[in-house]
Amino acid sequence: MTQKLQYHPDFMYPPGETLKEKLEELGLSPHDLAVRLGWTLKHLRAVLRGAAEITPTMAGQLETELAIPAHFWLAYQKHYNEYLAAKALAETTWSHLVLEQGARRPLLRLLQRRFGSVPITVRDDLSALDVDQIENLVDVALAAPTIEEFARRLPAQAQVGR
């Protein structure tokens, strides 16, 4: 059985970048191509910089004008869209994780300064909470007279952020 190798780049150019290179190779200006295709120059420039997608209709027009198969443009656009989606998901996940970790530290420090030590059960309960829930607990930490009282109020206050 053969193993299929996959390549997952950490950076990818939009299909418009390849189109731009092809125009340079052919000695065509964006204006010339826009006129030939019946597109506005504004829209072609958006495609060239990756701000607009290459649609199936556009891919067919590019095939006719440049002799580059429509399936090339469509596959490239699909892979570029997948790359952008994966990048956005990774950034969102990382940012959320950093926010959650960052939000817990100040609350733990506040609890340690007010009450001395923080029981492991309270630490565990805090680690299960999201940023909004942790933000709700700052006022509780300031108002609670003891760490035991804070721990008692923790489950109810954690639900407020949900």
JSON list of C-alpha atoms in Angstrom, two decimals:
[
{"chain": "A", "resi": 1, "resn": "MET", "atom": "CA", "xyz": [0.00, 0.00, 0.00]},
{"chain": "A", "resi": 2, "resn": "THR", "atom": "CA", "xyz": [1.35, 3.42, -0.88]},
{"chain": "A", "resi": 3, "resn": "GLN", "atom": "CA", "xyz": [1.22, 6.25, 1.58]},
{"chain": "A", "resi": 4, "resn": "LYS", "atom": "CA", "xyz": [-0.23, 9.54, 0.38]},
{"chain": "A", "resi": 5, "resn": "LEU", "atom": "CA", "xyz": [1.96, 12.47, 1.36]},
{"chain": "A", "resi": 6, "resn": "GLN", "atom": "CA", "xyz": [0.27, 15.70, 2.26]},
{"chain": "A", "resi": 7, "resn": "TYR", "atom": "CA", "xyz": [1.71, 19.18, 2.29]},
{"chain": "A", "resi": 8, "resn": "HIS", "atom": "CA", "xyz": [0.34, 21.74, 4.72]},
{"chain": "A", "resi": 9, "resn": "PRO", "atom": "CA", "xyz": [2.09, 25.06, 4.13]},
{"chain": "A", "resi": 10, "resn": "ASP", "atom": "CA", "xyz": [2.27, 27.67, 6.86]},
{"chain": "A", "resi": 11, "resn": "PHE", "atom": "CA", "xyz": [1.80, 30.35, 4.22]},
{"chain": "A", "resi": 12, "resn": "MET", "atom": "CA", "xyz": [-0.05, 30.43, 0.91]},
{"chain": "A", "resi": 13, "resn": "TYR", "atom": "CA", "xyz": [-0.44, 33.07, -1.76]},
{"chain": "A", "resi": 14, "resn": "PRO", "atom": "CA", "xyz": [-3.90, 33.85, -3.15]},
{"chain": "A", "resi": 15, "resn": "PRO", "atom": "CA", "xyz": [-4.66, 32.67, -6.68]},
{"chain": "A", "resi": 16, "resn": "GLY", "atom": "CA", "xyz": [-4.55, 36.29, -7.80]},
{"chain": "A", "resi": 17, "resn": "GLU", "atom": "CA", "xyz": [-0.81, 36.29, -7.16]},
{"chain": "A", "resi": 18, "resn": "THR", "atom": "CA", "xyz": [-0.37, 33.54, -9.76]},
{"chain": "A", "resi": 19, "resn": "LEU", "atom": "CA", "xyz": [-2.66, 35.44, -12.11]},
{"chain": "A", "resi": 20, "resn": "LYS", "atom": "CA", "xyz": [-0.53, 38.55, -11.61]},
{"chain": "A", "resi": 21, "resn": "GLU", "atom": "CA", "xyz": [2.62, 36.56, -12.50]},
{"chain": "A", "resi": 22, "resn": "LYS", "atom": "CA", "xyz": [0.93, 35.18, -15.63]},
{"chain": "A", "resi": 23, "resn": "LEU", "atom": "CA", "xyz": [-0.03, 38.70, -16.72]},
{"chain": "A", "resi": 24, "resn": "GLU", "atom": "CA", "xyz": [3.58, 39.83, -16.32]},
{"chain": "A", "resi": 25, "resn": "GLU", "atom": "CA", "xyz": [4.79, 36.79, -18.28]},
{"chain": "A", "resi": 26, "resn": "LEU", "atom": "CA", "xyz": [2.38, 37.62, -21.13]},
{"chain": "A", "resi": 27, "resn": "GLY", "atom": "CA", "xyz": [3.11, 41.34, -20.98]},
{"chain": "A", "resi": 28, "resn": "LEU", "atom": "CA", "xyz": [-0.53, 42.16, -20.22]},
{"chain": "A", "resi": 29, "resn": "SER", "atom": "CA", "xyz": [-1.62, 44.91, -17.88]},
{"chain": "A", "resi": 30, "resn": "PRO", "atom": "CA", "xyz": [-4.47, 44.38, -15.43]},
{"chain": "A", "resi": 31, "resn": "HIS", "atom": "CA", "xyz": [-6.43, 46.92, -17.48]},
{"chain": "A", "resi": 32, "resn": "ASP", "atom": "CA", "xyz": [-5.90, 44.88, -20.67]},
{"chain": "A", "resi": 33, "resn": "LEU", "atom": "CA", "xyz": [-7.12, 41.67, -19.03]},
{"chain": "A", "resi": 34, "resn": "ALA", "atom": "CA", "xyz": [-10.09, 43.41, -17.41]},
{"chain": "A", "resi": 35, "resn": "VAL", "atom": "CA", "xyz": [-11.19, 44.72, -20.81]},
{"chain": "A", "resi": 36, "resn": "ARG", "atom": "CA", "xyz": [-10.76, 41.29, -22.47]},
{"chain": "A", "resi": 37, "resn": "LEU", "atom": "CA", "xyz": [-12.76, 39.56, -19.73]},
{"chain": "A", "resi": 38, "resn": "GLY", "atom": "CA", "xyz": [-15.42, 42.24, -19.36]},
{"chain": "A", "resi": 39, "resn": "TRP", "atom": "CA", "xyz": [-14.55, 42.78, -15.70]},
{"chain": "A", "resi": 40, "resn": "THR", "atom": "CA", "xyz": [-14.11, 46.08, -13.95]},
{"chain": "A", "resi": 41, "resn": "LEU", "atom": "CA", "xyz": [-10.52, 46.98, -13.20]},
{"chain": "A", "resi": 42, "resn": "LYS", "atom": "CA", "xyz": [-11.50, 47.39, -9.55]},
{"chain": "A", "resi": 43, "resn": "HIS", "atom": "CA", "xyz": [-12.75, 43.80, -9.38]},
{"chain": "A", "resi": 44, "resn": "LEU", "atom": "CA", "xyz": [-9.70, 42.39, -11.16]},
{"chain": "A", "resi": 45, "resn": "ARG", "atom": "CA", "xyz": [-7.41, 44.23, -8.75]},
{"chain": "A", "resi": 46, "resn": "ALA", "atom": "CA", "xyz": [-9.38, 42.75, -5.85]},
{"chain": "A", "resi": 47, "resn": "VAL", "atom": "CA", "xyz": [-8.80, 39.27, -7.32]},
{"chain": "A", "resi": 48, "resn": "LEU", "atom": "CA", "xyz": [-5.10, 40.00, -7.85]},
{"chain": "A", "resi": 49, "resn": "ARG", "atom": "CA", "xyz": [-4.57, 40.93, -4.20]},
{"chain": "A", "resi": 50, "resn": "GLY", "atom": "CA", "xyz": [-6.74, 38.09, -2.86]},
{"chain": "A", "resi": 51, "resn": "ALA", "atom": "CA", "xyz": [-9.61, 40.26, -1.65]},
{"chain": "A", "resi": 52, "resn": "ALA", "atom": "CA", "xyz": [-12.07, 38.67, -4.11]},
{"chain": "A", "resi": 53, "resn": "GLU", "atom": "CA", "xyz": [-12.46, 34.99, -5.00]},
{"chain": "A", "resi": 54, "resn": "ILE", "atom": "CA", "xyz": [-12.18, 33.40, -8.42]},
{"chain": "A", "resi": 55, "resn": "THR", "atom": "CA", "xyz": [-15.66, 32.01, -9.13]},
{"chain": "A", "resi": 56, "resn": "PRO", "atom": "CA", "xyz": [-16.45, 29.15, -11.54]},
{"chain": "A", "resi": 57, "resn": "THR", "atom": "CA", "xyz": [-17.61, 31.66, -14.18]},
{"chain": "A", "resi": 58, "resn": "MET", "atom": "CA", "xyz": [-14.42, 33.68, -13.78]},
{"chain": "A", "resi": 59, "resn": "ALA", "atom": "CA", "xyz": [-12.30, 30.52, -13.95]},
{"chain": "A", "resi": 60, "resn": "GLY", "atom": "CA", "xyz": [-13.94, 29.64, -17.27]},
{"chain": "A", "resi": 61, "resn": "GLN", "atom": "CA", "xyz": [-13.21, 33.10, -18.62]},
{"chain": "A", "resi": 62, "resn": "LEU", "atom": "CA", "xyz": [-9.58, 32.86, -17.48]},
{"chain": "A", "resi": 63, "resn": "GLU", "atom": "CA", "xyz": [-9.28, 29.46, -19.18]},
{"chain": "A", "resi": 64, "resn": "THR", "atom": "CA", "xyz": [-10.56, 30.91, -22.45]},
{"chain": "A", "resi": 65, "resn": "GLU", "atom": "CA", "xyz": [-8.31, 33.98, -22.29]},
{"chain": "A", "resi": 66, "resn": "LEU", "atom": "CA", "xyz": [-5.13, 32.56, -20.77]},
{"chain": "A", "resi": 67, "resn": "ALA", "atom": "CA", "xyz": [-5.29, 28.84, -21.68]},
{"chain": "A", "resi": 68, "resn": "ILE", "atom": "CA", "xyz": [-4.96, 27.83, -18.02]},
{"chain": "A", "resi": 69, "resn": "PRO", "atom": "CA", "xyz": [-7.64, 25.25, -17.16]},
{"chain": "A", "resi": 70, "resn": "ALA", "atom": "CA", "xyz": [-10.59, 26.40, -15.10]},
{"chain": "A", "resi": 71, "resn": "HIS", "atom": "CA", "xyz": [-10.08, 23.48, -12.72]},
{"chain": "A", "resi": 72, "resn": "PHE", "atom": "CA", "xyz": [-6.62, 24.88, -11.87]},
{"chain": "A", "resi": 73, "resn": "TRP", "atom": "CA", "xyz": [-8.10, 28.21, -10.76]},
{"chain": "A", "resi": 74, "resn": "LEU", "atom": "CA", "xyz": [-10.96, 26.57, -8.88]},
{"chain": "A", "resi": 75, "resn": "ALA", "atom": "CA", "xyz": [-8.70, 24.09, -7.07]},
{"chain": "A", "resi": 76, "resn": "TYR", "atom": "CA", "xyz": [-6.28, 26.87, -6.18]},
{"chain": "A", "resi": 77, "resn": "GLN", "atom": "CA", "xyz": [-9.12, 29.02, -4.81]},
{"chain": "A", "resi": 78, "resn": "LYS", "atom": "CA", "xyz": [-10.48, 26.06, -2.83]},
{"chain": "A", "resi": 79, "resn": "HIS", "atom": "CA", "xyz": [-7.07, 25.34, -1.27]},
{"chain": "A", "resi": 80, "resn": "TYR", "atom": "CA", "xyz": [-6.55, 29.02, -0.52]},
{"chain": "A", "resi": 81, "resn": "ASN", "atom": "CA", "xyz": [-9.97, 29.22, 1.19]},
{"chain": "A", "resi": 82, "resn": "GLU", "atom": "CA", "xyz": [-9.14, 26.11, 3.24]},
{"chain": "A", "resi": 83, "resn": "TYR", "atom": "CA", "xyz": [-5.80, 27.64, 4.22]},
{"chain": "A", "resi": 84, "resn": "LEU", "atom": "CA", "xyz": [-7.51, 30.88, 5.34]},
{"chain": "A", "resi": 85, "resn": "ALA", "atom": "CA", "xyz": [-10.12, 28.94, 7.33]},
{"chain": "A", "resi": 86, "resn": "ALA", "atom": "CA", "xyz": [-7.48, 26.80, 9.06]},
{"chain": "A", "resi": 87, "resn": "LYS", "atom": "CA", "xyz": [-5.39, 29.87, 9.82]},
{"chain": "A", "resi": 88, "resn": "ALA", "atom": "CA", "xyz": [-8.40, 31.73, 11.26]},
{"chain": "A", "resi": 89, "resn": "LEU", "atom": "CA", "xyz": [-9.35, 28.72, 13.40]},
{"chain": "A", "resi": 90, "resn": "ALA", "atom": "CA", "xyz": [-5.81, 28.34, 14.71]},
{"chain": "A", "resi": 91, "resn": "GLU", "atom": "CA", "xyz": [-5.57, 32.04, 15.54]},
{"chain": "A", "resi": 92, "resn": "THR", "atom": "CA", "xyz": [-8.96, 32.06, 17.25]},
{"chain": "A", "resi": 93, "resn": "THR", "atom": "CA", "xyz": [-8.18, 28.94, 19.26]},
{"chain": "A", "resi": 94, "resn": "TRP", "atom": "CA", "xyz": [-4.75, 30.25, 20.28]},
{"chain": "A", "resi": 95, "resn": "SER", "atom": "CA", "xyz": [-6.10, 33.70, 21.17]},
{"chain": "A", "resi": 96, "resn": "HIS", "atom": "CA", "xyz": [-8.89, 32.20, 23.25]},
{"chain": "A", "resi": 97, "resn": "LEU", "atom": "CA", "xyz": [-6.45, 29.92, 25.07]},
{"chain": "A", "resi": 98, "resn": "VAL", "atom": "CA", "xyz": [-4.12, 32.83, 25.81]},
{"chain": "A", "resi": 99, "resn": "LEU", "atom": "CA", "xyz": [-7.05, 34.92, 27.04]},
{"chain": "A", "resi": 100, "resn": "GLU", "atom": "CA", "xyz": [-8.31, 32.16, 29.30]},
{"chain": "A", "resi": 101, "resn": "GLN", "atom": "CA", "xyz": [-4.88, 31.44, 30.75]},
{"chain": "A", "resi": 102, "resn": "GLY", "atom": "CA", "xyz": [-4.20, 35.15, 31.13]},
{"chain": "A", "resi": 103, "resn": "ALA", "atom": "CA", "xyz": [-7.53, 35.77, 32.88]},
{"chain": "A", "resi": 104, "resn": "ARG", "atom": "CA", "xyz": [-6.95, 33.09, 35.51]},
{"chain": "A", "resi": 105, "resn": "ARG", "atom": "CA", "xyz": [-3.59, 34.37, 36.71]},
{"chain": "A", "resi": 106, "resn": "PRO", "atom": "CA", "xyz": [-4.75, 37.75, 38.02]},
{"chain": "A", "resi": 107, "resn": "LEU", "atom": "CA", "xyz": [-7.72, 36.16, 39.78]},
{"chain": "A", "resi": 108, "resn": "LEU", "atom": "CA", "xyz": [-5.46, 33.57, 41.44]},
{"chain": "A", "resi": 109, "resn": "ARG", "atom": "CA", "xyz": [-3.05, 36.31, 42.49]},
{"chain": "A", "resi": 110, "resn": "LEU", "atom": "CA", "xyz": [-5.92, 38.34, 43.92]},
{"chain": "A", "resi": 111, "resn": "LEU", "atom": "CA", "xyz": [-7.13, 35.32, 45.90]},
{"chain": "A", "resi": 112, "resn": "GLN", "atom": "CA", "xyz": [-3.61, 34.58, 47.15]},
{"chain": "A", "resi": 113, "resn": "ARG", "atom": "CA", "xyz": [-3.07, 38.17, 48.28]},
{"chain": "A", "resi": 114, "resn": "ARG", "atom": "CA", "xyz": [-6.42, 38.37, 50.04]},
{"chain": "A", "resi": 115, "resn": "PHE", "atom": "CA", "xyz": [-6.54, 34.93, 51.64]},
{"chain": "A", "resi": 116, "resn": "GLY", "atom": "CA", "xyz": [-2.99, 33.53, 51.59]},
{"chain": "A", "resi": 117, "resn": "SER", "atom": "CA", "xyz": [-3.17, 30.08, 50.06]},
{"chain": "A", "resi": 118, "resn": "VAL", "atom": "CA", "xyz": [-5.79, 28.93, 47.57]},
{"chain": "A", "resi": 119, "resn": "PRO", "atom": "CA", "xyz": [-7.06, 25.34, 47.99]},
{"chain": "A", "resi": 120, "resn": "ILE", "atom": "CA", "xyz": [-6.43, 23.01, 45.05]},
{"chain": "A", "resi": 121, "resn": "THR", "atom": "CA", "xyz": [-10.20, 22.45, 44.74]},
{"chain": "A", "resi": 122, "resn": "VAL", "atom": "CA", "xyz": [-10.68, 26.18, 44.06]},
{"chain": "A", "resi": 123, "resn": "ARG", "atom": "CA", "xyz": [-7.80, 26.15, 41.55]},
{"chain": "A", "resi": 124, "resn": "ASP", "atom": "CA", "xyz": [-9.37, 23.17, 39.77]},
{"chain": "A", "resi": 125, "resn": "ASP", "atom": "CA", "xyz": [-12.76, 24.87, 39.67]},
{"chain": "A", "resi": 126, "resn": "LEU", "atom": "CA", "xyz": [-11.19, 28.02, 38.19]},
{"chain": "A", "resi": 127, "resn": "SER", "atom": "CA", "xyz": [-9.33, 26.05, 35.52]},
{"chain": "A", "resi": 128, "resn": "ALA", "atom": "CA", "xyz": [-12.66, 24.79, 34.14]},
{"chain": "A", "resi": 129, "resn": "LEU", "atom": "CA", "xyz": [-14.07, 28.30, 33.61]},
{"chain": "A", "resi": 130, "resn": "ASP", "atom": "CA", "xyz": [-13.98, 30.51, 30.53]},
{"chain": "A", "resi": 131, "resn": "VAL", "atom": "CA", "xyz": [-12.95, 34.16, 30.38]},
{"chain": "A", "resi": 132, "resn": "ASP", "atom": "CA", "xyz": [-16.45, 35.58, 30.93]},
{"chain": "A", "resi": 133, "resn": "GLN", "atom": "CA", "xyz": [-17.03, 33.41, 33.98]},
{"chain": "A", "resi": 134, "resn": "ILE", "atom": "CA", "xyz": [-13.68, 34.38, 35.46]},
{"chain": "A", "resi": 135, "resn": "GLU", "atom": "CA", "xyz": [-14.44, 38.06, 34.96]},
{"chain": "A", "resi": 136, "resn": "ASN", "atom": "CA", "xyz": [-17.69, 37.59, 36.93]},
{"chain": "A", "resi": 137, "resn": "LEU", "atom": "CA", "xyz": [-15.69, 36.15, 39.84]},
{"chain": "A", "resi": 138, "resn": "VAL", "atom": "CA", "xyz": [-13.46, 39.18, 40.39]},
{"chain": "A", "resi": 139, "resn": "ASP", "atom": "CA", "xyz": [-16.23, 41.03, 42.25]},
{"chain": "A", "resi": 140, "resn": "VAL", "atom": "CA", "xyz": [-16.98, 37.88, 44.27]},
{"chain": "A", "resi": 141, "resn": "ALA", "atom": "CA", "xyz": [-13.29, 37.59, 45.21]},
{"chain": "A", "resi": 142, "resn": "LEU", "atom": "CA", "xyz": [-13.29, 41.19, 46.41]},
{"chain": "A", "resi": 143, "resn": "ALA", "atom": "CA", "xyz": [-16.52, 40.80, 48.38]},
{"chain": "A", "resi": 144, "resn": "ALA", "atom": "CA", "xyz": [-15.95, 37.39, 49.98]},
{"chain": "A", "resi": 145, "resn": "PRO", "atom": "CA", "xyz": [-14.66, 37.65, 53.56]},
{"chain": "A", "resi": 146, "resn": "THR", "atom": "CA", "xyz": [-12.85, 34.25, 53.42]},
{"chain": "A", "resi": 147, "resn": "ILE", "atom": "CA", "xyz": [-11.58, 31.80, 50.81]},
{"chain": "A", "resi": 148, "resn": "GLU", "atom": "CA", "xyz": [-14.18, 29.34, 52.05]},
{"chain": "A", "resi": 149, "resn": "GLU", "atom": "CA", "xyz": [-16.94, 31.86, 51.29]},
{"chain": "A", "resi": 150, "resn": "PHE", "atom": "CA", "xyz": [-15.46, 32.46, 47.84]},
{"chain": "A", "resi": 151, "resn": "ALA", "atom": "CA", "xyz": [-15.36, 28.69, 47.23]},
{"chain": "A", "resi": 152, "resn": "ARG", "atom": "CA", "xyz": [-19.00, 28.42, 48.37]},
{"chain": "A", "resi": 153, "resn": "ARG", "atom": "CA", "xyz": [-20.10, 31.15, 45.92]},
{"chain": "A", "resi": 154, "resn": "LEU", "atom": "CA", "xyz": [-17.96, 29.85, 43.06]},
{"chain": "A", "resi": 155, "resn": "PRO", "atom": "CA", "xyz": [-20.41, 27.38, 41.46]},
{"chain": "A", "resi": 156, "resn": "ALA", "atom": "CA", "xyz": [-23.32, 29.83, 41.42]},
{"chain": "A", "resi": 157, "resn": "GLN", "atom": "CA", "xyz": [-21.26, 32.74, 40.10]},
{"chain": "A", "resi": 158, "resn": "ALA", "atom": "CA", "xyz": [-19.65, 30.57, 37.42]},
{"chain": "A", "resi": 159, "resn": "GLN", "atom": "CA", "xyz": [-23.11, 29.94, 35.99]},
{"chain": "A", "resi": 160, "resn": "VAL", "atom": "CA", "xyz": [-23.73, 33.68, 35.51]},
{"chain": "A", "resi": 161, "resn": "GLY", "atom": "CA", "xyz": [-21.28, 33.81, 32.59]},
{"chain": "A", "resi": 162, "resn": "ARG", "atom": "CA", "xyz": [-22.89, 30.92, 30.73]}
]
